[in-house]
Tab-separated table of C-alpha atoms and ligand atoms in Angstrom:
chain	number	residue	atom	x	y	z
A	397	MET	CA	134.435	132.585	249.049
A	398	GLN	CA	135.272	133.384	252.664
A	399	GLY	CA	139.033	133.079	253.143
A	400	LYS	CA	139.600	131.454	249.741
A	401	HIS	CA	142.887	132.237	248.006
A	402	ILE	CA	142.286	133.658	244.541
A	403	LEU	CA	145.179	134.533	242.291
A	404	LEU	CA	143.913	137.206	239.910
A	405	GLY	CA	146.017	137.436	236.756
A	406	VAL	CA	145.626	140.658	234.786
A	407	THR	CA	146.871	140.694	231.195
A	408	GLY	CA	147.142	143.484	228.634
A	409	GLY	CA	143.858	144.848	227.357
A	410	ILE	CA	141.625	147.840	227.871
A	411	ALA	CA	139.343	145.661	230.042
A	412	ALA	CA	142.182	145.624	232.638
A	413	TYR	CA	140.424	148.567	234.294
A	414	LYS	CA	137.420	146.315	234.971
A	415	ALA	CA	139.694	143.854	236.784
A	416	ALA	CA	140.089	146.456	239.554
A	417	ASP	CA	136.353	146.253	240.239
A	418	LEU	CA	136.516	142.457	240.046
A	419	ALA	CA	139.257	142.432	242.715
A	420	ARG	CA	137.056	144.608	244.936
A	421	ARG	CA	134.010	142.373	244.489
A	422	LEU	CA	136.005	139.233	245.307
A	423	ILE	CA	137.310	140.861	248.479
A	424	GLU	CA	133.765	141.946	249.400
A	425	ARG	CA	132.850	138.256	249.246
A	426	GLY	CA	135.603	137.409	251.722
A	427	ALA	CA	138.252	136.089	249.306
A	428	GLN	CA	141.969	136.799	249.693
A	429	VAL	CA	143.121	138.183	246.360
A	430	GLN	CA	146.687	138.233	245.117
A	431	VAL	CA	147.073	140.143	241.854
A	432	VAL	CA	149.717	139.238	239.288
A	433	MET	CA	150.079	141.592	236.323
A	434	THR	CA	151.811	141.073	233.005
A	435	ALA	CA	153.991	143.838	231.535
A	436	ALA	CA	151.265	144.649	228.983
A	437	ALA	CA	148.628	144.947	231.738
A	438	ARG	CA	150.755	147.626	233.413
A	439	LYS	CA	150.446	149.745	230.269
A	440	PHE	CA	146.720	150.024	231.026
A	441	VAL	CA	146.442	150.124	234.848
A	442	THR	CA	149.050	150.612	237.544
A	443	PRO	CA	149.818	148.010	240.231
A	444	THR	CA	149.096	150.723	242.834
A	445	THR	CA	145.376	150.510	242.042
A	446	PHE	CA	145.280	146.780	242.779
A	447	GLN	CA	147.559	147.073	245.784
A	448	ALA	CA	145.215	149.644	247.337
A	449	LEU	CA	142.187	147.425	246.675
A	450	THR	CA	143.640	144.106	247.811
A	451	GLY	CA	146.038	145.258	250.521
A	452	ARG	CA	148.710	143.034	248.977
A	453	ALA	CA	151.742	143.997	246.929
A	454	VAL	CA	151.093	143.183	243.289
A	455	ARG	CA	153.470	140.638	241.745
A	456	THR	CA	154.763	141.554	238.320
A	457	SER	CA	158.056	139.829	237.704
A	458	LEU	CA	159.645	136.442	237.928
A	459	TRP	CA	162.968	138.160	238.602
A	460	ASP	CA	161.978	140.366	241.572
A	461	ALA	CA	164.396	139.081	244.230
A	462	ALA	CA	162.635	140.734	247.207
A	463	ALA	CA	159.176	139.444	246.227
A	464	GLU	CA	160.525	135.979	245.461
A	465	ALA	CA	162.217	135.906	248.873
A	466	ALA	CA	158.876	136.716	250.552
A	467	MET	CA	156.863	134.140	248.579
A	468	GLY	CA	158.543	132.349	245.705
A	469	HIS	CA	156.577	131.745	242.528
A	470	ILE	CA	156.180	128.046	243.267
A	471	GLU	CA	154.816	128.868	246.747
A	472	LEU	CA	152.481	131.389	245.130
A	473	ALA	CA	151.293	128.732	242.676
A	474	ARG	CA	150.587	126.437	245.672
A	475	TRP	CA	148.917	129.236	247.659
A	476	ALA	CA	146.274	129.711	244.949
A	477	GLU	CA	143.026	127.775	245.327
A	478	LEU	CA	141.787	129.275	242.071
A	479	VAL	CA	143.529	131.201	239.304
A	480	VAL	CA	141.384	133.713	237.449
A	481	ILE	CA	142.830	135.492	234.413
A	482	ALA	CA	140.738	138.607	233.767
A	483	PRO	CA	141.099	140.031	231.241
A	484	ALA	CA	142.691	137.213	229.284
A	485	SER	CA	144.155	138.610	226.050
A	486	ALA	CA	144.421	136.595	222.820
A	487	ASP	CA	148.176	136.496	223.354
A	488	PHE	CA	147.912	135.171	226.914
A	489	ILE	CA	145.331	132.546	225.903
A	490	ALA	CA	147.746	131.367	223.188
A	491	ARG	CA	150.625	131.180	225.670
A	492	LEU	CA	148.485	129.334	228.216
A	493	ALA	CA	147.307	126.865	225.576
A	494	HIS	CA	150.897	126.057	224.642
A	495	GLY	CA	152.313	125.881	228.155
A	496	LEU	CA	154.758	128.749	227.714
A	497	ALA	CA	156.343	129.980	230.951
A	498	GLU	CA	158.313	133.073	230.096
A	499	ASP	CA	156.864	135.532	232.641
A	500	LEU	CA	155.498	135.265	236.178
A	501	LEU	CA	151.798	134.792	235.329
A	502	SER	CA	152.313	132.165	232.645
A	503	THR	CA	154.814	130.343	234.884
A	504	LEU	CA	152.295	130.307	237.744
A	505	CYS	CA	149.655	128.829	235.441
A	506	VAL	CA	152.027	126.004	234.479
A	507	ALA	CA	153.130	125.475	238.084
A	508	THR	CA	149.734	125.458	239.826
A	509	SER	CA	147.429	122.532	240.521
A	510	ALA	CA	144.521	124.917	241.217
A	511	PRO	CA	141.671	125.227	238.710
A	512	ILE	CA	142.136	128.006	236.156
A	513	ALA	CA	139.411	130.267	234.774
A	514	VAL	CA	139.926	132.774	231.965
A	515	ALA	CA	137.739	135.742	231.063
A	516	PRO	CA	138.661	136.527	227.457
A	517	ALA	CA	138.599	140.185	226.382
A	518	MET	CA	139.625	141.233	222.900
A	519	ASN	CA	138.504	142.695	219.613
A	520	GLN	CA	135.725	140.599	218.051
A	521	LEU	CA	137.865	139.627	215.021
A	522	MET	CA	140.680	138.513	217.303
A	523	TRP	CA	138.162	136.411	219.244
A	524	ARG	CA	136.754	134.847	216.058
A	525	ASN	CA	140.232	134.185	214.684
A	526	ALA	CA	140.737	130.475	214.027
A	527	ALA	CA	143.950	130.343	216.084
A	528	THR	CA	142.220	131.915	219.117
A	529	GLN	CA	139.252	129.562	218.800
A	530	THR	CA	141.539	126.517	218.564
A	531	ASN	CA	143.477	127.697	221.622
A	532	VAL	CA	140.266	128.249	223.575
A	533	GLU	CA	138.999	124.768	222.652
A	534	LEU	CA	142.314	123.291	223.737
A	535	LEU	CA	142.051	125.044	227.105
A	536	ARG	CA	138.446	123.901	227.547
A	537	SER	CA	139.418	120.304	226.764
A	538	ARG	CA	141.973	120.545	229.595
A	539	GLY	CA	139.346	121.703	232.074
A	540	VAL	CA	140.123	125.434	231.989
A	541	GLN	CA	136.891	127.380	232.589
A	542	VAL	CA	136.244	129.928	229.860
A	543	LEU	CA	133.977	132.653	231.244
A	544	GLY	CA	132.382	134.617	228.426
A	545	PRO	CA	133.201	136.653	226.495
A	546	GLY	CA	130.103	138.825	226.309
A	547	ILE	CA	128.672	140.296	223.138
A	548	GLY	CA	128.269	144.034	222.658
A	549	GLY	CA	129.942	147.318	221.799
A	550	GLN	CA	133.731	147.284	222.060
A	551	ALA	CA	136.250	149.923	223.109
A	552	CYS	CA	137.560	149.907	219.506
A	553	GLY	CA	134.116	150.937	218.262
A	554	GLU	CA	133.235	147.539	216.787
A	555	TYR	CA	130.376	145.286	217.838
A	556	GLY	CA	130.502	141.561	218.536
A	557	ALA	CA	131.776	138.849	220.894
A	558	GLY	CA	134.902	139.756	222.840
A	559	ARG	CA	133.793	141.951	225.743
A	560	MET	CA	134.959	140.842	229.155
A	561	LEU	CA	132.010	139.840	231.359
A	562	GLU	CA	131.042	142.401	234.000
A	563	SER	CA	132.661	141.878	237.389
A	564	LEU	CA	129.458	140.725	239.122
A	565	GLU	CA	128.840	138.191	236.359
A	566	LEU	CA	132.403	136.958	236.809
A	567	VAL	CA	132.025	136.687	240.592
A	568	ASP	CA	128.871	134.617	240.091
A	569	ALA	CA	130.641	132.353	237.615
A	570	ILE	CA	133.717	131.985	239.827
A	571	ALA	CA	131.886	131.194	243.085
A	572	PRO	CA	130.788	127.650	242.109
A	573	LEU	CA	134.393	126.811	241.192
A	574	LEU	CA	135.288	127.311	244.867
A	575	SER	CA	132.307	125.790	246.631
A	576	VAL	CA	133.256	122.128	246.499
A	577	ALA	CA	132.847	121.496	250.222
A	578	GLY	CA	130.106	123.898	251.305
A	579	PRO	CA	127.989	123.164	254.390
A	580	LEU	CA	125.164	121.744	252.247
A	581	LYS	CA	127.325	119.374	250.223
A	582	GLY	CA	125.308	116.282	249.335
A	583	ARG	CA	121.977	117.886	250.350
A	584	ARG	CA	119.197	118.518	247.878
A	585	VAL	CA	117.458	121.893	248.033
A	586	LEU	CA	114.229	122.323	246.085
A	587	ILE	CA	113.158	125.885	245.307
A	588	THR	CA	110.119	127.316	243.555
A	589	ALA	CA	110.450	130.741	241.942
A	590	GLY	CA	108.758	133.293	239.733
A	591	PRO	CA	105.078	133.765	238.978
A	592	THR	CA	102.681	131.188	237.575
A	593	ARG	CA	100.406	131.731	234.591
A	594	GLU	CA	96.865	130.454	234.808
A	595	CYS	CA	95.273	129.997	231.430
A	596	ILE	CA	92.145	131.990	230.465
A	597	ASP	CA	92.226	131.095	226.769
A	598	PRO	CA	94.998	130.197	224.275
A	599	VAL	CA	96.432	133.739	224.364
A	600	ARG	CA	95.564	135.099	227.840
A	601	PHE	CA	96.421	134.234	231.400
A	602	VAL	CA	96.141	135.392	235.027
A	603	SER	CA	99.523	136.142	236.594
A	604	ASN	CA	101.392	138.597	238.852
A	605	ARG	CA	104.405	140.911	238.901
A	606	SER	CA	106.966	138.462	240.338
A	607	SER	CA	110.287	138.607	238.451
A	608	GLY	CA	111.775	135.462	240.043
A	609	LYS	CA	114.907	137.407	241.085
A	610	MET	CA	114.614	136.568	244.781
A	611	GLY	CA	114.168	132.838	244.118
A	612	PHE	CA	117.042	132.754	241.629
A	613	ALA	CA	119.290	134.586	244.109
A	614	VAL	CA	118.427	132.021	246.812
A	615	ALA	CA	119.060	129.171	244.342
A	616	GLN	CA	122.471	130.587	243.510
A	617	ALA	CA	123.417	131.117	247.163
A	618	MET	CA	122.285	127.566	248.039
A	619	GLN	CA	124.350	126.205	245.155
A	620	GLU	CA	127.340	128.175	246.410
A	621	ALA	CA	126.787	126.579	249.823
A	622	GLY	CA	127.365	123.236	248.112
A	623	ALA	CA	123.737	122.051	247.757
A	624	ASP	CA	122.337	120.147	244.772
A	625	VAL	CA	119.736	122.703	243.781
A	626	VAL	CA	116.574	122.010	241.788
A	627	LEU	CA	114.845	125.235	240.777
A	628	VAL	CA	111.257	124.914	239.592
A	629	THR	CA	110.384	128.207	238.002
A	630	GLY	CA	107.447	129.906	236.367
A	631	PRO	CA	108.044	132.080	233.282
A	632	VAL	CA	110.870	134.564	233.995
A	633	CYS	CA	113.586	136.287	231.957
A	634	LEU	CA	116.575	135.208	234.039
A	635	PRO	CA	119.658	133.126	233.269
A	636	THR	CA	119.988	129.843	235.156
A	637	PRO	CA	122.600	130.130	237.945
A	638	MET	CA	125.613	127.963	237.181
A	639	GLY	CA	125.312	124.407	238.519
A	640	VAL	CA	121.576	124.699	239.253
A	641	GLN	CA	119.108	122.207	237.749
A	642	ARG	CA	116.212	124.221	236.328
A	643	VAL	CA	112.709	122.961	235.584
A	644	ASP	CA	110.477	125.374	233.635
A	645	VAL	CA	106.735	125.328	234.265
A	646	GLU	CA	103.812	127.667	233.617
A	647	SER	CA	100.832	126.952	235.838
A	648	CYS	CA	100.454	126.151	239.541
A	649	GLU	CA	99.341	122.603	238.644
A	650	GLN	CA	102.533	122.092	236.612
A	651	MET	CA	104.659	123.591	239.412
A	652	TYR	CA	103.002	121.265	241.922
A	653	ALA	CA	103.632	118.214	239.711
A	654	ALA	CA	107.308	119.211	239.190
A	655	VAL	CA	107.748	119.720	242.955
A	656	GLN	CA	106.219	116.321	243.718
A	657	ARG	CA	108.599	114.666	241.238
A	658	ALA	CA	111.676	116.356	242.732
A	659	LEU	CA	110.628	116.103	246.404
A	660	PRO	CA	111.884	112.616	247.377
A	661	GLY	CA	115.296	113.024	249.015
A	662	THR	CA	114.932	116.791	249.445
A	663	ALA	CA	116.499	118.193	252.637
A	664	ILE	CA	115.229	121.768	252.309
A	665	PHE	CA	112.205	123.115	250.423
A	666	ILE	CA	111.956	126.866	249.797
A	667	GLY	CA	108.769	128.295	248.282
A	668	THR	CA	109.717	131.682	246.882
A	669	ALA	CA	107.287	131.427	243.958
A	670	ALA	CA	104.394	133.844	243.757
A	671	VAL	CA	101.967	131.068	242.951
A	672	ALA	CA	98.534	132.134	241.741
A	673	ASP	CA	96.026	131.355	244.493
A	674	TYR	CA	93.186	131.090	241.990
A	675	ARG	CA	92.919	129.974	238.383
A	676	PRO	CA	90.101	130.284	235.859
A	677	ILE	CA	87.727	127.382	236.383
A	678	SER	CA	88.390	126.303	232.800
A	679	CYS	CA	90.656	127.373	229.968
A	680	ALA	CA	88.658	128.336	226.867
A	681	GLU	CA	89.677	126.332	223.808
A	682	GLN	CA	89.381	129.317	221.485
A	683	LYS	CA	90.246	132.986	222.048
A	684	ILE	CA	87.404	134.673	223.947
A	685	LYS	CA	85.695	137.311	221.760
A	686	LYS	CA	84.714	140.736	223.093
A	687	ARG	CA	80.987	140.389	222.532
A	688	ASN	CA	79.620	141.902	225.766
A	689	ASP	CA	80.392	144.981	227.878
A	690	LYS	CA	81.170	142.802	230.875
A	691	LEU	CA	82.960	139.506	231.180
A	692	ASN	CA	82.909	137.402	234.323
A	693	LEU	CA	85.803	135.113	234.997
A	694	GLU	CA	85.011	132.350	237.448
A	695	LEU	CA	88.055	131.370	239.474
A	696	THR	CA	88.814	128.373	241.627
A	697	ARG	CA	91.530	127.700	244.246
A	698	THR	CA	94.837	126.220	243.185
A	699	PRO	CA	96.662	123.659	245.327
A	700	ASP	CA	98.879	125.257	247.996
A	701	ILE	CA	102.212	123.658	247.102
A	702	LEU	CA	103.997	124.874	250.225
A	703	ALA	CA	101.292	123.647	252.607
A	704	GLN	CA	101.182	120.250	250.862
A	705	VAL	CA	104.954	119.809	251.091
A	706	SER	CA	104.859	120.774	254.751
A	707	ALA	CA	102.012	118.349	255.496
A	708	GLY	CA	103.814	115.388	253.896
A	709	ALA	CA	104.923	112.417	256.009
A	710	ARG	CA	108.666	112.757	255.315
A	711	ARG	CA	108.687	116.514	255.168
A	712	PRO	CA	111.927	118.402	254.502
A	713	PHE	CA	112.908	121.615	256.317
A	714	VAL	CA	110.240	123.931	254.894
A	715	VAL	CA	110.707	127.651	254.210
A	716	GLY	CA	107.868	129.831	252.948
A	717	PHE	CA	107.631	133.395	251.745
A	718	ALA	CA	104.895	135.866	252.538
A	719	ALA	CA	104.330	138.836	250.277
A	720	GLU	CA	102.078	141.298	252.081
A	721	THR	CA	100.844	144.809	251.440
A	722	GLU	CA	99.872	145.414	255.116
A	723	ALA	CA	100.219	143.956	258.653
A	724	LEU	CA	103.385	142.154	257.509
A	725	GLU	CA	104.428	140.512	260.767
A	726	GLN	CA	100.955	139.453	261.827
A	727	HIS	CA	100.082	137.833	258.475
A	728	ALA	CA	103.488	136.197	258.239
A	729	ARG	CA	103.209	134.714	261.744
A	730	GLU	CA	99.751	133.352	260.935
A	731	LYS	CA	101.153	131.657	257.815
A	732	LEU	CA	104.134	130.242	259.709
A	733	LEU	CA	101.691	128.444	262.018
A	734	ALA	CA	98.885	127.658	259.572
A	735	LYS	CA	101.245	126.054	257.048
A	736	ASN	CA	103.446	124.499	259.762
A	737	LEU	CA	106.641	126.054	258.357
A	738	ASP	CA	110.118	125.925	259.858
A	739	LEU	CA	110.814	129.487	258.740
A	740	ILE	CA	109.016	132.248	256.888
A	741	ALA	CA	110.547	135.177	254.994
A	742	ALA	CA	108.113	138.048	254.780
A	743	ASN	CA	108.381	141.096	252.586
A	744	GLU	CA	106.243	144.088	251.873
A	745	VAL	CA	105.055	144.250	248.290
A	746	GLY	CA	103.174	146.689	246.107
A	747	HIS	CA	103.759	150.388	245.479
A	748	THR	CA	107.083	149.597	243.654
A	749	LYS	CA	108.293	147.475	246.598
A	750	ALA	CA	109.921	144.026	246.221
A	751	PHE	CA	108.217	142.733	243.080
A	752	ASP	CA	110.136	143.127	239.840
A	753	CYS	CA	113.013	145.132	241.339
A	754	ASP	CA	116.599	144.404	242.453
A	755	GLN	CA	116.376	145.515	246.109
A	756	ASN	CA	114.391	143.971	248.912
A	757	ALA	CA	114.144	143.625	252.692
A	758	LEU	CA	113.007	140.532	254.569
A	759	LEU	CA	111.549	139.849	257.986
A	760	LEU	CA	112.393	136.293	259.047
A	761	LEU	CA	110.234	134.510	261.586
A	762	TRP	CA	110.447	131.054	263.104
A	763	ARG	CA	109.058	129.552	266.292
A	764	GLY	CA	110.910	131.467	268.974
A	765	GLY	CA	112.905	133.708	266.669
A	766	ARG	CA	112.843	136.838	264.550
A	767	MET	CA	115.390	138.617	262.365
A	768	GLU	CA	115.392	141.483	259.881
A	769	LEU	CA	117.550	141.415	256.738
A	770	GLY	CA	118.237	144.314	254.377
A	771	PRO	CA	117.227	146.437	252.627
A	772	THR	CA	119.907	145.316	250.195
A	773	SER	CA	120.263	143.705	246.780
A	774	LYS	CA	118.349	140.480	246.238
A	775	ARG	CA	121.668	138.740	245.488
A	776	GLU	CA	123.032	139.716	248.935
A	777	LEU	CA	119.711	138.963	250.588
A	778	GLY	CA	119.790	135.494	249.009
A	779	ARG	CA	123.175	134.877	250.633
A	780	GLN	CA	122.103	136.199	254.059
A	781	LEU	CA	118.870	134.204	253.978
A	782	THR	CA	120.824	131.099	252.989
A	783	ARG	CA	123.063	131.502	256.049
A	784	VAL	CA	120.045	131.716	258.365
A	785	ILE	CA	118.322	128.744	256.697
A	786	ILE	CA	121.479	126.640	257.101
A	787	GLU	CA	121.743	127.613	260.792
A	788	ARG	CA	118.088	126.755	261.464
A	789	TYR	CA	118.282	123.550	259.419
A	790	GLU	CA	121.399	122.386	261.285
A	791	GLN	CA	119.740	123.262	264.614
A	792	ARG	CA	116.708	121.134	263.672
A	793	GLU	CA	119.016	118.242	262.715
A	794	ARG	CA	120.808	118.527	266.086
A	795	ASP	CA	117.461	118.641	267.962
A	796	ALA	CA	116.257	115.577	266.051
A	797	ARG	CA	119.445	113.687	266.953
A	798	VAL	CA	119.096	114.624	270.633
A	799	ALA	CA	115.400	113.611	270.628
A	800	SER	CA	116.110	110.262	268.984
A	801	SER	CA	119.024	109.456	271.318
A	802	GLY	CA	116.776	110.459	274.250
A	803	ALA	CA	114.048	108.141	272.986
A	804	GLN	CA	116.554	105.300	272.591
A	805	GLY	CA	117.850	105.973	276.104
A	806	GLU	CA	114.312	105.815	277.492
A	807	ALA	CA	113.583	102.605	275.598
A	808	HIS	CA	116.813	101.162	276.989
A	809	THR	CA	116.012	102.198	280.548
A	810	GLY	CA	112.482	100.841	280.107
A	811	ALA	CA	113.834	97.471	279.001
A	812	GLU	CA	116.164	97.287	281.988
A	813	SER	CA	113.449	98.193	284.452
A	814	SER	CA	111.118	95.625	282.958
A	815	ARG	CA	113.867	93.033	283.313
A	816	ALA	CA	114.329	94.132	286.921
A	817	GLN	CA	110.669	93.520	287.695
A	818	PRO	CA	109.854	90.324	289.540
A	819	ARG	CA	108.603	87.644	287.193
B	20	C5P	O1	99.310	132.002	251.526
B	20	C5P	P1	100.278	132.743	250.677
B	20	C5P	O2	100.021	132.569	249.188
B	20	C5P	O3	100.488	134.174	251.022
B	20	C5P	O4	101.662	132.016	251.001
B	20	C5P	C1	102.835	132.346	250.331
B	20	C5P	C2	103.760	131.163	250.361
B	20	C5P	O5	103.067	130.000	249.931
B	20	C5P	C3	104.926	131.308	249.408
B	20	C5P	O6	106.013	130.615	249.964
B	20	C5P	C4	104.429	130.621	248.146
B	20	C5P	O7	105.490	130.128	247.359
B	20	C5P	C5	103.583	129.496	248.708
B	20	C5P	N1	102.426	129.116	247.892
B	20	C5P	C6	102.432	127.887	247.266
B	20	C5P	N2	101.347	127.484	246.523
B	20	C5P	C7	100.257	128.283	246.411
B	20	C5P	C8	100.236	129.541	247.052
B	20	C5P	C9	101.339	129.928	247.784
B	20	C5P	O8	103.423	127.151	247.348
B	20	C5P	N3	99.237	127.867	245.690
């Protein structure tokens, strides 16, 4: 979102207070935010709040001569690279659907060529109303992005669909609408995430505490960087990031097969999955009964997906993860070399660290380099890691180009010298 121009339209509804947080989050992500408020919105929140957050005077009227002289409404409509209406009231959705242009915000929506996204927020009966639903369908058919609404308790005390999405959910939904020409445009990134489940019998399995959050955050950040992302994931309770192609698997064998299918044409492979290193030697056909005091499970090694990808003939840029409970750097460096990785992201796990929580810290290692990221949220860490991966990937591409032009130069010189030799 760095430097992107977002016009944030705020319409009349109690969720207008949440739009202040949305403005802040967009600015945190580097966007330039210009707020436009309707008269009804100003009954709920004052323009001063948004002005303080965005550092820009809030626009409220089509007839404000001073503001129009600074940037006329048509210029403002051109300035916007994305228009986000949050909250979008039932009334505003109706006006947008019918192309009305009686106040500044509705006029801007008619005058802009930028994509428009609306985050509806209203009472659940108003949302379910046939007129609202028809208007929303009409907007969708014209390419307007409808973000939400969420389902839950409402300010009016009722329960149902009509809550505005939370600001972080909105930021995540908005980001892909802006990332048309990211640095990884046209590149495929293949990511594994989550735990695997290795079958013991029809109802039991061997697994681990991985939540998949780190892998999903990386997938989202890669998608935002313009990549075509394929996310092969073990069983997790996470929504698929917008624009990401998700492949659900259970066991290591299934994950390996899905990776092999998606690998051709992959530019970057990132193994964030906590793949089981061992699986039961066989999966019992029937549920194992508790007949004895002791039960021995015989385990056998699973294929190392990351190492196999890295060993392949046409290997992509390969990034591994190392989850360690001790001697983090030493173990991570050993893995970097043993698995011939381009980069490894190591994190301490266990004792409530990293697994199944929202915060994390990473130590990044590559041949000749080292960097520490965090501690911060996994979402932010995903973005920071993505930036480093892109830098390293682009460096490798540059090195490869230099090496191949050097080799061509040598071949050329060789040919000339052989011609120069006496016959
Ligand atoms: O050797 P270790 O399991 O600690 O290595 C961790 C890295 O290897 C992670 O990137 C993980 O996704 C990957 N891995 C894998 N297949 C396995 C085991 C680990 O891809 N069977």
